[in-house]
Each structure stands twice: as C-alpha cells, then as structure tokens.
PDB file of C-alpha atoms in Angstrom:
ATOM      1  CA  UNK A   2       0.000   0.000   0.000  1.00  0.00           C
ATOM      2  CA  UNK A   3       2.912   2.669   0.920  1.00  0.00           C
ATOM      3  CA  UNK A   4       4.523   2.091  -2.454  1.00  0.00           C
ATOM      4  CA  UNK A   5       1.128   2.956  -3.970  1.00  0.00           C
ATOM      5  CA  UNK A   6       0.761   6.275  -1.864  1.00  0.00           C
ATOM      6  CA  UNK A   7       4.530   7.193  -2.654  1.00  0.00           C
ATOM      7  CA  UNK A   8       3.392   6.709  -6.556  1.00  0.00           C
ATOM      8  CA  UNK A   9       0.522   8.886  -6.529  1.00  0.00           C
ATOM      9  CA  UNK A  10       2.312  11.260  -4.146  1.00  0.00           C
ATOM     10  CA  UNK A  11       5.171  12.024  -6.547  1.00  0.00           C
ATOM     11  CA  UNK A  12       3.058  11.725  -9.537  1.00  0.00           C
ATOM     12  CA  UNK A  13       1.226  14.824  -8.248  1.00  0.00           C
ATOM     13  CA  UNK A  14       4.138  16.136  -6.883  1.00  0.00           C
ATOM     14  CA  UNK A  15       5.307  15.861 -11.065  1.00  0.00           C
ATOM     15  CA  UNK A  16       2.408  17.664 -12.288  1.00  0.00           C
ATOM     16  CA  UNK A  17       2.344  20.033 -10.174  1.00  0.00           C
ATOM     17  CA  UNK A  18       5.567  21.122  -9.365  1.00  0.00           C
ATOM     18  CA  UNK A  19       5.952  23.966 -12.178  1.00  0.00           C
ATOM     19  CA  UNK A  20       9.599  26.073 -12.165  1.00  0.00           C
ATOM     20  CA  UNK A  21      12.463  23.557 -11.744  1.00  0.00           C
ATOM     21  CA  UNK A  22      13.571  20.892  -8.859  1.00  0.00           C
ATOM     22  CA  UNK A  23      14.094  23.397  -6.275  1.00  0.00           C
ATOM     23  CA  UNK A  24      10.651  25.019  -6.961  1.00  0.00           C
ATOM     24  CA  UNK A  25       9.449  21.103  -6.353  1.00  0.00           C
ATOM     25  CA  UNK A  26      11.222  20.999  -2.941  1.00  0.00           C
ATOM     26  CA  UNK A  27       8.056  22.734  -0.962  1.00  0.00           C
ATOM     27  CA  UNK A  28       5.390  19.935  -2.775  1.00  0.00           C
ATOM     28  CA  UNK A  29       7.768  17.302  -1.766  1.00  0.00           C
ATOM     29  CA  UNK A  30       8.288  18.025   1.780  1.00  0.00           C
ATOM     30  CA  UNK A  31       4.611  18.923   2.197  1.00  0.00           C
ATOM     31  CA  UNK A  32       4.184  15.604   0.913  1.00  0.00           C
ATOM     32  CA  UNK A  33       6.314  13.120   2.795  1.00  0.00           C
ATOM     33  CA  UNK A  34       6.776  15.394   6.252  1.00  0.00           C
ATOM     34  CA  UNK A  35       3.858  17.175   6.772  1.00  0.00           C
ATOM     35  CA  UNK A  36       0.901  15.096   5.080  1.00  0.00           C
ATOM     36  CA  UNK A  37       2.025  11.299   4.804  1.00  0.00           C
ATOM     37  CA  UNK A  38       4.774  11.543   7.816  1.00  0.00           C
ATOM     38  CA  UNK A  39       7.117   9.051   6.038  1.00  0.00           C
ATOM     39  CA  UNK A  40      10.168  11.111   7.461  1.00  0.00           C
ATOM     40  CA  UNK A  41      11.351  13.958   9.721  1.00  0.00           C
ATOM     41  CA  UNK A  42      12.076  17.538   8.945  1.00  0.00           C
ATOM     42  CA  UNK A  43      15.736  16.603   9.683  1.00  0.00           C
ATOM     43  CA  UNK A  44      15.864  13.678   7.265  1.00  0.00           C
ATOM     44  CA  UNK A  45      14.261  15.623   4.152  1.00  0.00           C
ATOM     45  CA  UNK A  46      16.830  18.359   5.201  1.00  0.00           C
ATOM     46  CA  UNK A  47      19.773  15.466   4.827  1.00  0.00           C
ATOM     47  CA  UNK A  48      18.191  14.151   1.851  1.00  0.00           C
ATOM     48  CA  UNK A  49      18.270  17.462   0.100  1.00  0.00           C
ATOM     49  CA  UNK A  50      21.826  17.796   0.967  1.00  0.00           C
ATOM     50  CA  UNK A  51      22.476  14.513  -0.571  1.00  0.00           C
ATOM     51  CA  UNK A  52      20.744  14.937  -3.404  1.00  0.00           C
ATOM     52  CA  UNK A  53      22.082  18.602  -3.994  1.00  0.00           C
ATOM     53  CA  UNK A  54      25.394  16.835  -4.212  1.00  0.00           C
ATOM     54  CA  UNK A  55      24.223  13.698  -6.103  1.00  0.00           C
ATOM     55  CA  UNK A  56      24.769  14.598 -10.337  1.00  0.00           C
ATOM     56  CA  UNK A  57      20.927  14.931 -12.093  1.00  0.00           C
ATOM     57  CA  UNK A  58      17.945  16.810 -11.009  1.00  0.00           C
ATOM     58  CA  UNK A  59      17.642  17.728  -7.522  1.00  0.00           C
ATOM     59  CA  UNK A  60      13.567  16.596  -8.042  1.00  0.00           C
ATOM     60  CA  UNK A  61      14.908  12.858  -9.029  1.00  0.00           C
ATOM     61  CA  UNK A  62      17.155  12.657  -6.922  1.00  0.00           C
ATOM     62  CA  UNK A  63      15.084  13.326  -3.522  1.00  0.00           C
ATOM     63  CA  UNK A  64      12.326  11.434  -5.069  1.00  0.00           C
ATOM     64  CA  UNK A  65      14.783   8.549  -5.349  1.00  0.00           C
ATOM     65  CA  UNK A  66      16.801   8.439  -1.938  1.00  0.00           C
ATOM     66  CA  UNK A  67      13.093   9.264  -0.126  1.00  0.00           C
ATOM     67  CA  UNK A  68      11.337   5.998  -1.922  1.00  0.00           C
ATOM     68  CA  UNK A  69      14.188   4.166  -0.417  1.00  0.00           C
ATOM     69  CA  UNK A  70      14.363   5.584   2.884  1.00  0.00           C
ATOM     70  CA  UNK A  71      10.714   5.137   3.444  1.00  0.00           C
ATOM     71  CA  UNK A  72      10.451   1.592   1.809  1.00  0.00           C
ATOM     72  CA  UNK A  73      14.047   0.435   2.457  1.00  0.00           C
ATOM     73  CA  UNK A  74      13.531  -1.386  -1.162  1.00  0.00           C
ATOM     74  CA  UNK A  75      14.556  -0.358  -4.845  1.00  0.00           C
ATOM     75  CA  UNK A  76      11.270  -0.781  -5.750  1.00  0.00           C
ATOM     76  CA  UNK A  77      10.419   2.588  -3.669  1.00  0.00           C
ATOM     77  CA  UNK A  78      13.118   4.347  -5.354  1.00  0.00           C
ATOM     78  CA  UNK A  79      11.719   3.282  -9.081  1.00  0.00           C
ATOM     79  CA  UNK A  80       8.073   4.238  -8.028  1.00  0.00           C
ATOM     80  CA  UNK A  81       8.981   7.878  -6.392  1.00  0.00           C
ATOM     81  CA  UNK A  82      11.310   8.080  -9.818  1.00  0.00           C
ATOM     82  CA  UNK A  83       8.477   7.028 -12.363  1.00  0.00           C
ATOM     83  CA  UNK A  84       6.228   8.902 -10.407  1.00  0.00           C
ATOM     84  CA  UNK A  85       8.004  12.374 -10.662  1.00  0.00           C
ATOM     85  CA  UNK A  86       8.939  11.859 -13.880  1.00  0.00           C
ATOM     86  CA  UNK A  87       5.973   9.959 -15.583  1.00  0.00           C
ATOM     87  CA  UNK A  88       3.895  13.295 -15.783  1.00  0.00           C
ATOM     88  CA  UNK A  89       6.491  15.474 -17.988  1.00  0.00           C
ATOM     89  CA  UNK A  90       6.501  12.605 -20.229  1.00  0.00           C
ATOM     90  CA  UNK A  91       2.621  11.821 -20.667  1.00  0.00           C
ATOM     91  CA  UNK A  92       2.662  16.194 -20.913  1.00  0.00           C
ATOM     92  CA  UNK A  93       5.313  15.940 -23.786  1.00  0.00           C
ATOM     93  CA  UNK A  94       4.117  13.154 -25.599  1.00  0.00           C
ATOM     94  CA  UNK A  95       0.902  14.632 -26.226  1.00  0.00           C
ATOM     95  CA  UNK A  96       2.365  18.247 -26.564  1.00  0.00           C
ATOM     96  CA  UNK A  97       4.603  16.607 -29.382  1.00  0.00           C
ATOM     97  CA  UNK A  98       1.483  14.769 -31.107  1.00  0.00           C
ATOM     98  CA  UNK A  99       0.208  17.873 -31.410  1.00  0.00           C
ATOM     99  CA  UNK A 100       2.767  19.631 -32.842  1.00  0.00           C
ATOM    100  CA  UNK A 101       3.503  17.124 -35.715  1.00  0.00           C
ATOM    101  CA  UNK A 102       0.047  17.077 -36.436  1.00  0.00           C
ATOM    102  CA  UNK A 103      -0.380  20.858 -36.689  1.00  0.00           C
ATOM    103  CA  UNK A 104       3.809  22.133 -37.405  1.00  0.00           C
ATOM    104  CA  UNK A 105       2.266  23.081 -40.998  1.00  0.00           C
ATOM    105  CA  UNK A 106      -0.752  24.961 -39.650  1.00  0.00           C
ATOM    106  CA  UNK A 107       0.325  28.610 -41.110  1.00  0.00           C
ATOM    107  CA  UNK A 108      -0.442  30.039 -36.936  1.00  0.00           C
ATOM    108  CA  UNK A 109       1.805  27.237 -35.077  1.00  0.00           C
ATOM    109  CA  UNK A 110       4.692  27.737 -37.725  1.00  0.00           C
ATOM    110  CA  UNK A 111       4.853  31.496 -37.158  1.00  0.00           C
ATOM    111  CA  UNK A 112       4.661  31.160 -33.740  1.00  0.00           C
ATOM    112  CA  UNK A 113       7.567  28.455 -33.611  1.00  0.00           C
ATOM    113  CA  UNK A 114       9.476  30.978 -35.922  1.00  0.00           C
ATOM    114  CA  UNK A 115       8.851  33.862 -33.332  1.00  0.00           C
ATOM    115  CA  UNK A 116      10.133  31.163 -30.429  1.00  0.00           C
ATOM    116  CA  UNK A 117      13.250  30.465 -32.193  1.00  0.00           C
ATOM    117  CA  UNK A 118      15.453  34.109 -31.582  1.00  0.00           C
ATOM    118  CA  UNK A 119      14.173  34.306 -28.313  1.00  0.00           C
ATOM    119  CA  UNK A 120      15.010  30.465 -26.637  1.00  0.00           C
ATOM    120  CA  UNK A 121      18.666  31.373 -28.553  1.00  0.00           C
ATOM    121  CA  UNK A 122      18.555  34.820 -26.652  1.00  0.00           C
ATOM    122  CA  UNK A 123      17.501  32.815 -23.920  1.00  0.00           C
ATOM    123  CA  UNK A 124      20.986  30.268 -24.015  1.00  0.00           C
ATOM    124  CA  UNK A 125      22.937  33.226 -24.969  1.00  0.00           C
ATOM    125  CA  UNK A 126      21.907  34.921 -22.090  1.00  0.00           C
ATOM    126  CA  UNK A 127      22.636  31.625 -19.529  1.00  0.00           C
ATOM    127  CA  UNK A 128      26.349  31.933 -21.248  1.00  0.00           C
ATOM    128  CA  UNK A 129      26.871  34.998 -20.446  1.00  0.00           C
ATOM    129  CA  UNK A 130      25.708  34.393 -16.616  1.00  0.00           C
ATOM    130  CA  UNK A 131      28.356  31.767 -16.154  1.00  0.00           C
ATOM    131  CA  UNK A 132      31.216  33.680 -17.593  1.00  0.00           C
ATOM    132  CA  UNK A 133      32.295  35.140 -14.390  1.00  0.00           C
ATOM    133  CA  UNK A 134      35.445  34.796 -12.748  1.00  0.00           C
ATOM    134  CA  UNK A 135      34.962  31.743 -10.595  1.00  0.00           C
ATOM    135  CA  UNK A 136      34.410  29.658 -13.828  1.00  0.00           C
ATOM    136  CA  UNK A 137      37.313  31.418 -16.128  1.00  0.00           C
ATOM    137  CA  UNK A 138      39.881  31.552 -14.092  1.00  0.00           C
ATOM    138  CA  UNK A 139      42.901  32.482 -16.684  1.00  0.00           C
ATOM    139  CA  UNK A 140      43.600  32.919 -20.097  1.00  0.00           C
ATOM    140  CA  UNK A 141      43.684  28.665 -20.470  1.00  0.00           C
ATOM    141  CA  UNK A 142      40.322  28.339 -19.376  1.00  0.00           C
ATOM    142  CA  UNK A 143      39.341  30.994 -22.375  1.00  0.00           C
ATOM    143  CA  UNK A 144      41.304  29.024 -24.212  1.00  0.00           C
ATOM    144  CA  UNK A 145      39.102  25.774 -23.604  1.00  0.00           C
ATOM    145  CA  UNK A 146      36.086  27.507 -23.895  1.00  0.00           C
ATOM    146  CA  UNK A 147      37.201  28.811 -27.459  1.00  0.00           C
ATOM    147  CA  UNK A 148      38.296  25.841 -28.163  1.00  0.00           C
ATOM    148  CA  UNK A 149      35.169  24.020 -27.435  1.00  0.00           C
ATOM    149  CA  UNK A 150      33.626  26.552 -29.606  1.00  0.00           C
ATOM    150  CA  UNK A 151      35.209  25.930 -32.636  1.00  0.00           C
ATOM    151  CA  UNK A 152      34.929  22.541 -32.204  1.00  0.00           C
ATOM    152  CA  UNK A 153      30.863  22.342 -31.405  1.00  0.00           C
ATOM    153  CA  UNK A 154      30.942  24.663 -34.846  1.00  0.00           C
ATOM    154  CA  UNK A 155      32.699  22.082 -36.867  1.00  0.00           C
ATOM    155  CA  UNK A 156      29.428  19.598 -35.666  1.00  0.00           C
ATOM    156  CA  UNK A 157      31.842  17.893 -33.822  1.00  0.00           C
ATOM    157  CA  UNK A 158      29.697  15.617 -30.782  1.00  0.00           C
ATOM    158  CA  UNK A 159      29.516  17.826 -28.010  1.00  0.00           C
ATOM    159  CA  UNK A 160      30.038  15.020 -25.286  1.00  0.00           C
ATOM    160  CA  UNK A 161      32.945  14.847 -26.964  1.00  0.00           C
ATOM    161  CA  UNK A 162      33.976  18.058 -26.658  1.00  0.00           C
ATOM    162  CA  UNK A 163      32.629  18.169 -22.516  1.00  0.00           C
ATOM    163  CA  UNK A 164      35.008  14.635 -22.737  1.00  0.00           C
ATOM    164  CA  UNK A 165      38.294  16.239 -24.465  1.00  0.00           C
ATOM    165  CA  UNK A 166      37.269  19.341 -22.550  1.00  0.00           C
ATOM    166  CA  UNK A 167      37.827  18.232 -18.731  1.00  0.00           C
ATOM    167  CA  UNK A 168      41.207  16.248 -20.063  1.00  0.00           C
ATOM    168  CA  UNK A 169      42.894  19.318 -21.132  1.00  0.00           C
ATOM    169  CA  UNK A 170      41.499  21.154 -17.962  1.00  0.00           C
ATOM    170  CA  UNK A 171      42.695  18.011 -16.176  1.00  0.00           C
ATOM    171  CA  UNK A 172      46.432  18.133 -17.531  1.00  0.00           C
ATOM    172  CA  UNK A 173      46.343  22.243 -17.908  1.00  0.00           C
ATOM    173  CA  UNK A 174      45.366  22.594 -14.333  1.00  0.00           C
TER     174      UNK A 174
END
C-alpha cells in the first residue's frame, strides 16, 4: 500500500511542481513530512543535501533516496522516480502529437518561428551568466572555452567536446 501512496504522491508532486527541482522541494516536503509523515524535517533536510550533491535533477534525486528511505527497497526508489517523472513525459508526448500534427498549420509555424530568436537569446543569455570569474579563471580556461567553440561549430559531438574538454582542464590545471 505505501509504495502505492509514494506513486501517486510524486506523480502529483510531477504535475504540479511547475519552475524547476528546487521550486518542487516545498510539494515534496509537504508531501512526505507534513501530510504522509514518512520522514522527519531533519531527514528531508539530509536528503536534500544529498541529493544537492548527487549529479541529475535535484527533483529525481530526492524522489529517489526518499522511496528508499521510506520503503528500504529499490522498488520505492523506481516508483517515487516514475512517479516524478511519468507526468512530464505523458505532458510531452501529447504536446509533441500535437505539434507534428499541426507544425504546418500557417499560426503554429509562425509562432515556432517567433520562439526560435528568443530560446537562442535565452541560451545566450545563460552563457553569459556563467562567464564570471569563478568559472574562467585564466587565459587557459578561455582558451578551452574557445576551443570548445570551434569545435561544437565544426558539428563535432559535443560530449565529446565536454570529454576532451575536462582532459585538457585536467592536464592544464
């Protein structure tokens, strides 16, 4: 029954929980401290350390370590995972069957042209946010990052690039 509940508790938490992982982080302790009481203020706090820590979404990662932690199984952890993540699929599989069905429709094509320049402006704009001193350090760290550049222009694979990237940072630095 409690891997049920965890389910439906994270699949809600999923479809509700608009703005990112950390905007999820109220629904999920309202969830499993407050409403179910599946663990303490003091264990969600340790869990969000843990999963702050862990690489991948913070979302998927609580939801992960707190399926275990309340069910002591891996069977907890793929139901609180499934259950977070199950509603952004079912949301972009139909959002995607509508697209292809309508991507000609004269409306949804200018729109999608309008979208492009400002999701671009929108990366650009991330870029320029992380090129601050703590992350370019010297004139060798420019020099990766142009690097990188050039290569991700030449259609070279990018995890590739990330790959060659951290070597040269590894052996540079």
């Amino acid at each position: 029954m409690v891997y049920w509940q965890l389910f439906l508790a994270f699949f809600k938490i999923g479809l509700f929980g608009f703005g990112g992982g950390y905007a999820m982080l109220s629904l999920i302790q309202h969830q499993v401290v407050t409403e179910h009481e599946w663990i303490s203020d003091t264990e969600f706090t340790n869990i969000i350390a843990i999963s702050q820590m862990t690489p991948g979404p913070i979302s998927i990662n609580s939801a992960t370590y707190i399926g275990y932690t309340v069910t002591h199984s891996v069977w907890g952890s793929v139901l609180t995972t499934l259950g977070v993540c199950l509603p952004s699929l079912i949301i972009m599989l139909i959002a995607s069957y509508f697209f292809l069905k309508l991507r000609e429709n004269i409306y949804v094509s200018t729109i999608m042209r309008t979208i492009y320049p400002i999701v671009i402006g929108l990366i650009l704009s991330a870029a320029l946010q992380l090129m601050t001193s703590e992350n370019f350090i010297d004139f060798k760290s420019y020099l990766i990052f142009i690097g990188a550049l050039l290569l991700l222009y030449k259609k070279l694979n990018p995890i590739l690039i990330m790959a060659l990237s951290g070597i040269i940072g590894f052996f540079i630095y």
